[in-house]
Short mmCIF file of C-alpha atoms in Angstrom, two decimals:
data_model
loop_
_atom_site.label_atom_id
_atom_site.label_comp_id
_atom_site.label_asym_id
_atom_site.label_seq_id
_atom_site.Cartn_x
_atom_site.Cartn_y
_atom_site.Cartn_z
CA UNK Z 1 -41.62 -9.78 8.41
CA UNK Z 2 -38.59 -11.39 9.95
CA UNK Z 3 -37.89 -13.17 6.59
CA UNK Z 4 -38.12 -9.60 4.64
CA UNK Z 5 -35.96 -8.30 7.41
CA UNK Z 6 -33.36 -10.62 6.76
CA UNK Z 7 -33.67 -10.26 2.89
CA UNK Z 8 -33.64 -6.20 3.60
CA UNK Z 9 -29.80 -6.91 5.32
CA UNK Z 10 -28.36 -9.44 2.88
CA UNK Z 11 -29.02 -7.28 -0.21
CA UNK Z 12 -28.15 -4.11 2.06
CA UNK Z 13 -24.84 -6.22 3.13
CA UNK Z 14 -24.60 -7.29 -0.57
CA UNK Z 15 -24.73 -3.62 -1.82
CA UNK Z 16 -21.87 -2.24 0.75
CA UNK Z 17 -19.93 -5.41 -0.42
CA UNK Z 18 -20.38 -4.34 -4.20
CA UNK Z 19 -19.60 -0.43 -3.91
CA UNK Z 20 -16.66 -1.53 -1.77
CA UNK Z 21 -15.22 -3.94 -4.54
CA UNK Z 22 -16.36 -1.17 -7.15
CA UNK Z 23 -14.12 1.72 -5.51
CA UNK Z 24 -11.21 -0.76 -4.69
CA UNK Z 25 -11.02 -1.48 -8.13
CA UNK Z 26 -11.04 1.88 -9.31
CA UNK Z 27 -8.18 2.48 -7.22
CA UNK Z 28 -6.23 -0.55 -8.65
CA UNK Z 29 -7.31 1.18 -12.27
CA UNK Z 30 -5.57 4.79 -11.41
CA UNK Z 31 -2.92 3.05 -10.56
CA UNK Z 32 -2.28 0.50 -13.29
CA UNK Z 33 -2.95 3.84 -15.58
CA UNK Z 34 -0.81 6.40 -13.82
CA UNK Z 35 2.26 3.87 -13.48
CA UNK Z 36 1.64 3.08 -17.52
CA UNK Z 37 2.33 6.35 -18.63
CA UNK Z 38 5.96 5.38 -17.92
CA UNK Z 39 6.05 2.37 -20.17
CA UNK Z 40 2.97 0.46 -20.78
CA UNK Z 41 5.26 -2.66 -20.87
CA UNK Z 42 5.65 -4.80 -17.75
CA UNK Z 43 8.20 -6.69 -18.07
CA UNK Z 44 10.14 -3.40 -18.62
CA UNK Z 45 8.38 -1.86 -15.83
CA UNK Z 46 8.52 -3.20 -12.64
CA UNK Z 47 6.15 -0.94 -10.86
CA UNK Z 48 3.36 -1.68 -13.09
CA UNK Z 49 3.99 -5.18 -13.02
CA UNK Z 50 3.66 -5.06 -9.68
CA UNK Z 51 0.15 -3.15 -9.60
CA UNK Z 52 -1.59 -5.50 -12.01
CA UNK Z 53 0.14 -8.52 -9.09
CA UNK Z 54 -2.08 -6.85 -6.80
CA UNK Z 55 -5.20 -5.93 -9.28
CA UNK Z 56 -4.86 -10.14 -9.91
CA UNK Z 57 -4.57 -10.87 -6.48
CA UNK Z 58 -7.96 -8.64 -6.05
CA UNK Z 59 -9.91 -10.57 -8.46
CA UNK Z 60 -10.03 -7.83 -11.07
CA UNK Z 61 -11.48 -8.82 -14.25
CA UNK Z 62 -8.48 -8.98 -17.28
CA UNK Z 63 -10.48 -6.54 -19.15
CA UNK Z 64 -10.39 -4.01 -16.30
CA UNK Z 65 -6.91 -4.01 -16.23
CA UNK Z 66 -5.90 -4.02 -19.91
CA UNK Z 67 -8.51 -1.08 -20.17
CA UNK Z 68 -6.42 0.86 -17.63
CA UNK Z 69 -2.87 0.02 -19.27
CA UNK Z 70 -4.61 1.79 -22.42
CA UNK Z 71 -5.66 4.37 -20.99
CA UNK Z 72 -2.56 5.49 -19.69
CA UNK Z 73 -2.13 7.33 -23.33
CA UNK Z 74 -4.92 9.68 -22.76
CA UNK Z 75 -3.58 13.15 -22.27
CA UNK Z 76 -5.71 13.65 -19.35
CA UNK Z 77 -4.75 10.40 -17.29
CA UNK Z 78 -4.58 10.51 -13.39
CA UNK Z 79 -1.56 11.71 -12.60
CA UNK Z 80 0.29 10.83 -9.22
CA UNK Z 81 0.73 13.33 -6.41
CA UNK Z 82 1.65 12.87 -2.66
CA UNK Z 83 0.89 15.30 0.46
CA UNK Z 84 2.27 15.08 3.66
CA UNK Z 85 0.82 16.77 7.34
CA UNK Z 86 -0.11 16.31 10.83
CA UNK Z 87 -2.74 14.46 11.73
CA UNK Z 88 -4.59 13.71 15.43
CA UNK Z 89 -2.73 13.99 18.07
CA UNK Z 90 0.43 14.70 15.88
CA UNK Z 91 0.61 11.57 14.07
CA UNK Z 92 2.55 12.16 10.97
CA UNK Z 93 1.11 11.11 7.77
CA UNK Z 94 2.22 10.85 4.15
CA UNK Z 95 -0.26 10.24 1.76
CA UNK Z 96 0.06 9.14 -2.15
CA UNK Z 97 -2.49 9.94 -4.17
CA UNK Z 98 -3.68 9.45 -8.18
CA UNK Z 99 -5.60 11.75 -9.16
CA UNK Z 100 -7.15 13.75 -12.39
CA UNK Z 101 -7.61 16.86 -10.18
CA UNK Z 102 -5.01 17.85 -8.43
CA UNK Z 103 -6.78 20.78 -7.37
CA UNK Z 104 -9.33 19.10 -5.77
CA UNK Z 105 -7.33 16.63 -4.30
CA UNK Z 106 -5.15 19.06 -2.18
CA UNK Z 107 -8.48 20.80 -1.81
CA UNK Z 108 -10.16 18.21 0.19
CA UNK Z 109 -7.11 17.15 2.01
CA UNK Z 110 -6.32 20.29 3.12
CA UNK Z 111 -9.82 20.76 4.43
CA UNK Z 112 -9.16 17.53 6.20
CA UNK Z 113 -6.08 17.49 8.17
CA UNK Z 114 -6.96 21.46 8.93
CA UNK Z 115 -10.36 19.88 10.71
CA UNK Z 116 -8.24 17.28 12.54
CA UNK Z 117 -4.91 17.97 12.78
CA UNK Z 118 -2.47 20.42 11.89
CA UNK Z 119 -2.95 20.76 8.34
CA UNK Z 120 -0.62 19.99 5.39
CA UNK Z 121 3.39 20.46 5.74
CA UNK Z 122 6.27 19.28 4.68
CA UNK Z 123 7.05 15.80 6.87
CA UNK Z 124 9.16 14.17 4.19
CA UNK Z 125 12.32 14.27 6.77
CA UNK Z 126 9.89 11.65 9.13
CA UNK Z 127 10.11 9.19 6.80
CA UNK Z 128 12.22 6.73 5.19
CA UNK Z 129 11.78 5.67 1.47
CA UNK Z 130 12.29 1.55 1.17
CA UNK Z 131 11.76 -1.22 -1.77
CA UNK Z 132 10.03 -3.87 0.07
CA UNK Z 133 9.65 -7.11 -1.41
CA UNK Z 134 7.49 -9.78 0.42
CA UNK Z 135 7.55 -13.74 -0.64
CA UNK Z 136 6.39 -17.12 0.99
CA UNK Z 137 9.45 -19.79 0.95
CA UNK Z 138 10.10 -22.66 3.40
CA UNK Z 139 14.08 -21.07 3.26
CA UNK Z 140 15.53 -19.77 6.78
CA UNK Z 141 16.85 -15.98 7.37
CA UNK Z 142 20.62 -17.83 6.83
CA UNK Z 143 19.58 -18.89 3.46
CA UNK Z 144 17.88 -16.07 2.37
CA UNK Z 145 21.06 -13.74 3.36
CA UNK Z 146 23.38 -16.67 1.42
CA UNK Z 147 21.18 -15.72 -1.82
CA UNK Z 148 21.15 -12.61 -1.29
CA UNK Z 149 25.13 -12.70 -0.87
CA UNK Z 150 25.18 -14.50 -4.27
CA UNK Z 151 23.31 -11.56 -5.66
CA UNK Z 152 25.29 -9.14 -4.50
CA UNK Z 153 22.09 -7.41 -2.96
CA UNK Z 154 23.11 -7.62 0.24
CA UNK Z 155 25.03 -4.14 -0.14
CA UNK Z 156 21.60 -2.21 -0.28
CA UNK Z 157 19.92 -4.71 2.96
CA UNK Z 158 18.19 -2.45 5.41
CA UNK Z 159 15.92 -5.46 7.55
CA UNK Z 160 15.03 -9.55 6.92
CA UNK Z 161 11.35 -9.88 8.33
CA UNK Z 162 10.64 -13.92 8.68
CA UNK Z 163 6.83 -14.77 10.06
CA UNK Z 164 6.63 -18.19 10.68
CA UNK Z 165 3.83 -20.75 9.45
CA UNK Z 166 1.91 -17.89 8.06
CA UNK Z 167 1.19 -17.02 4.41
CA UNK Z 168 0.77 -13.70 2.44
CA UNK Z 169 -3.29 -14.49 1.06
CA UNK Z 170 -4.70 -16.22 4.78
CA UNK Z 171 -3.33 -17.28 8.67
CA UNK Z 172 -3.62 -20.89 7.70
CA UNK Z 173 -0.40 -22.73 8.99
CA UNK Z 174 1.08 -24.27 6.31
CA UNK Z 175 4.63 -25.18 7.39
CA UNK Z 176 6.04 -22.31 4.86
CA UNK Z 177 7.79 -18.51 6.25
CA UNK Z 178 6.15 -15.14 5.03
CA UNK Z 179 9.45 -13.50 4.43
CA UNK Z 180 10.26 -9.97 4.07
CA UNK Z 181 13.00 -8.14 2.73
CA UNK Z 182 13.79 -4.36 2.76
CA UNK Z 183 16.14 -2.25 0.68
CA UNK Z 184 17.65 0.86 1.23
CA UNK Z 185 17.42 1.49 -2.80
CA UNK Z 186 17.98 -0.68 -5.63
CA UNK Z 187 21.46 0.12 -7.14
CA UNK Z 188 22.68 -3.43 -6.37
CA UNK Z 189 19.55 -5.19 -6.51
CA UNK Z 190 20.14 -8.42 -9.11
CA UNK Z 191 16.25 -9.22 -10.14
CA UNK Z 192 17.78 -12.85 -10.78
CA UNK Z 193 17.14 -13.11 -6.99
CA UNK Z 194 13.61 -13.15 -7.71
CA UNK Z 195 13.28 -15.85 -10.04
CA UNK Z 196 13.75 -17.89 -7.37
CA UNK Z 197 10.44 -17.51 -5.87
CA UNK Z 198 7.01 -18.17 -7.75
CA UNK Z 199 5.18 -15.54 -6.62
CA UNK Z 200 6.19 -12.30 -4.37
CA UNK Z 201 5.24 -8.58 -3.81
CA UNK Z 202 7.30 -5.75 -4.59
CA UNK Z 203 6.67 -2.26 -3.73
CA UNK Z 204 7.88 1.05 -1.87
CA UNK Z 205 7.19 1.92 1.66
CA UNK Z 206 7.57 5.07 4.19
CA UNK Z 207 8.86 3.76 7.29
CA UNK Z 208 8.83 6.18 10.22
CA UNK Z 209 12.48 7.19 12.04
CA UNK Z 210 10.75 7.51 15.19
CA UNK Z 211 7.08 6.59 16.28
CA UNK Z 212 4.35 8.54 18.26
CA UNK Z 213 2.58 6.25 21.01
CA UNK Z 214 -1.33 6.62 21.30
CA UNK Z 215 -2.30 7.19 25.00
CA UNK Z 216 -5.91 5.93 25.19
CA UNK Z 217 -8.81 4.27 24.04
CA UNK Z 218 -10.64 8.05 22.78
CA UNK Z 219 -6.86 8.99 20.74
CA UNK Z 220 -7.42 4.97 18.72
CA UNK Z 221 -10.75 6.04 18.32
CA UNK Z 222 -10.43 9.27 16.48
CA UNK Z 223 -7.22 8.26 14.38
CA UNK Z 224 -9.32 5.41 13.36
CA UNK Z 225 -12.34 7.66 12.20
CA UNK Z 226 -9.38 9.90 10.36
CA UNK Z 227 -8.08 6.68 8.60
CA UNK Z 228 -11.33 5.44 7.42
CA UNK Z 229 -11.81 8.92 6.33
CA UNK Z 230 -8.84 8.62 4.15
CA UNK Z 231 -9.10 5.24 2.60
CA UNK Z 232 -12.64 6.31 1.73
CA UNK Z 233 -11.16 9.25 -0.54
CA UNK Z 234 -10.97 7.76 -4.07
CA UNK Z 235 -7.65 9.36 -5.03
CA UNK Z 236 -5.93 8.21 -1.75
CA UNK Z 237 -3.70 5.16 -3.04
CA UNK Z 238 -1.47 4.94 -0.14
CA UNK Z 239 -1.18 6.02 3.76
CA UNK Z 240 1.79 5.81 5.91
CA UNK Z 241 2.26 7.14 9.07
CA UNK Z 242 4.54 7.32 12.46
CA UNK Z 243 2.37 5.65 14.37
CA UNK Z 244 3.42 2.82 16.78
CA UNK Z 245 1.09 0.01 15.69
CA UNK Z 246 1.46 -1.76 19.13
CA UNK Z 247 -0.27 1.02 21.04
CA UNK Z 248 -3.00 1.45 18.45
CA UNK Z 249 -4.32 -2.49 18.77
#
């Protein structure tokens, strides 16, 4: 019995692990096809070069992704769509979604943030839009502002984020910096800046003008539940919100 038992949670395990890998990558697919629509090319478009990075980095199978870059011509492709509300205990949230029902996305979301928070509004004036780009380099915040210089990118610099001895894919110390570097846009950006680094991320966050603090154990616990709740919704792609991370741990 105990050996059946143990079989009984490995291929129970094994199943969560598989229909957890299966939605994440049809996630990563709605994206790759949404972002195609623009130009299925991407060296000529950045965004989508950056969403098969992070379908690679996921261990999505080639075929996955060059199915999703095709389908991007179908007339009835996801399409990309992002809500905004109040959530528990007036956490602000914006949420980006792909989707190939809008109606039933804002349906469900609605339905949500009603049952927990406020419901849906307009918070766009929370948040701040920024190009983030995030690369692992041995080079110091002095050097990294001297390239940048050289570039001429330093015009659109919001922040320079340096982590020491800690890498992008583990927490192995490796003697390298996890560097990241914001922009306010991109009108000065010089991509040659890149080429200097072998492998990087590059996308756009929300960062919140001012944070909300959590007060207690029972608030973590219920924006956690609304969170999971979220990430579980197929068409949710991304979540930001104005919470202050340090009183959520």
């Amino acid at each position: 019995m105990a050996g059946h038992s143990k079989f009984s949670n490995i291929k129970h395990k094994k199943e969560a692990n598989d229909k957890k890998r299966s939605k994440e990558f049809t996630k990563l697919a709605k994206a790759i096809a949404a972002i195609a629509r623009q130009c299925p090319d991407p060296d000529k478009n950045p965004r989508l070069k950056t969403a098969i990075h992070a379908a690679k980095s996921k261990n999505m199978p080639k075929e996955n992704i060059d199915r999703a870059i095709k389908k991007a011509s179908d007339k009835d492709c996801n399409i990309e769509m992002s809500y905004t509300g109040y959530g528990p205990h007036g956490i602000a949230f914006m949420i980006e979604t792909i989707t190939d029902n809008s109606n039933r996305t804002v349906s469900e979301l609605r339905a949500l943030f009603k049952k927990y928070g406020k419901g849906l509004s307009d918070l766009r004036f929370i948040f701040e839009k920024v190009y983030e780009f995030c690369f692992v380099s041995d080079l110091t915040e002095d050097e990294v502002i001297q390239l940048l210089m050289e570039s001429g990118a330093e015009k659109s610099l919001r922040d320079i984020k340096i982590v020491q001895n800690n890498v992008m894919s583990g927490n192995e110390s490796n003697g390298v910096n996890k560097i990241t570097i914001e922009f306010e846009n991109l009108d000065n950006f010089d991509s040659n800046f890149l080429n200097k680094f072998n492998d990087y991320d590059q996308k756009i966050v929300y960062c919140p003008k001012e944070k909300v603090f959590l007060k207690n154990d029972e608030q973590k616990s219920e924006i956690k539940n609304f969170l999971e709740i979220l990430e579980d919704n197929e068409d949710v792609q991304e979540i930001w919100n104005n919470l202050d991370m340090e009183s959520f741990k």
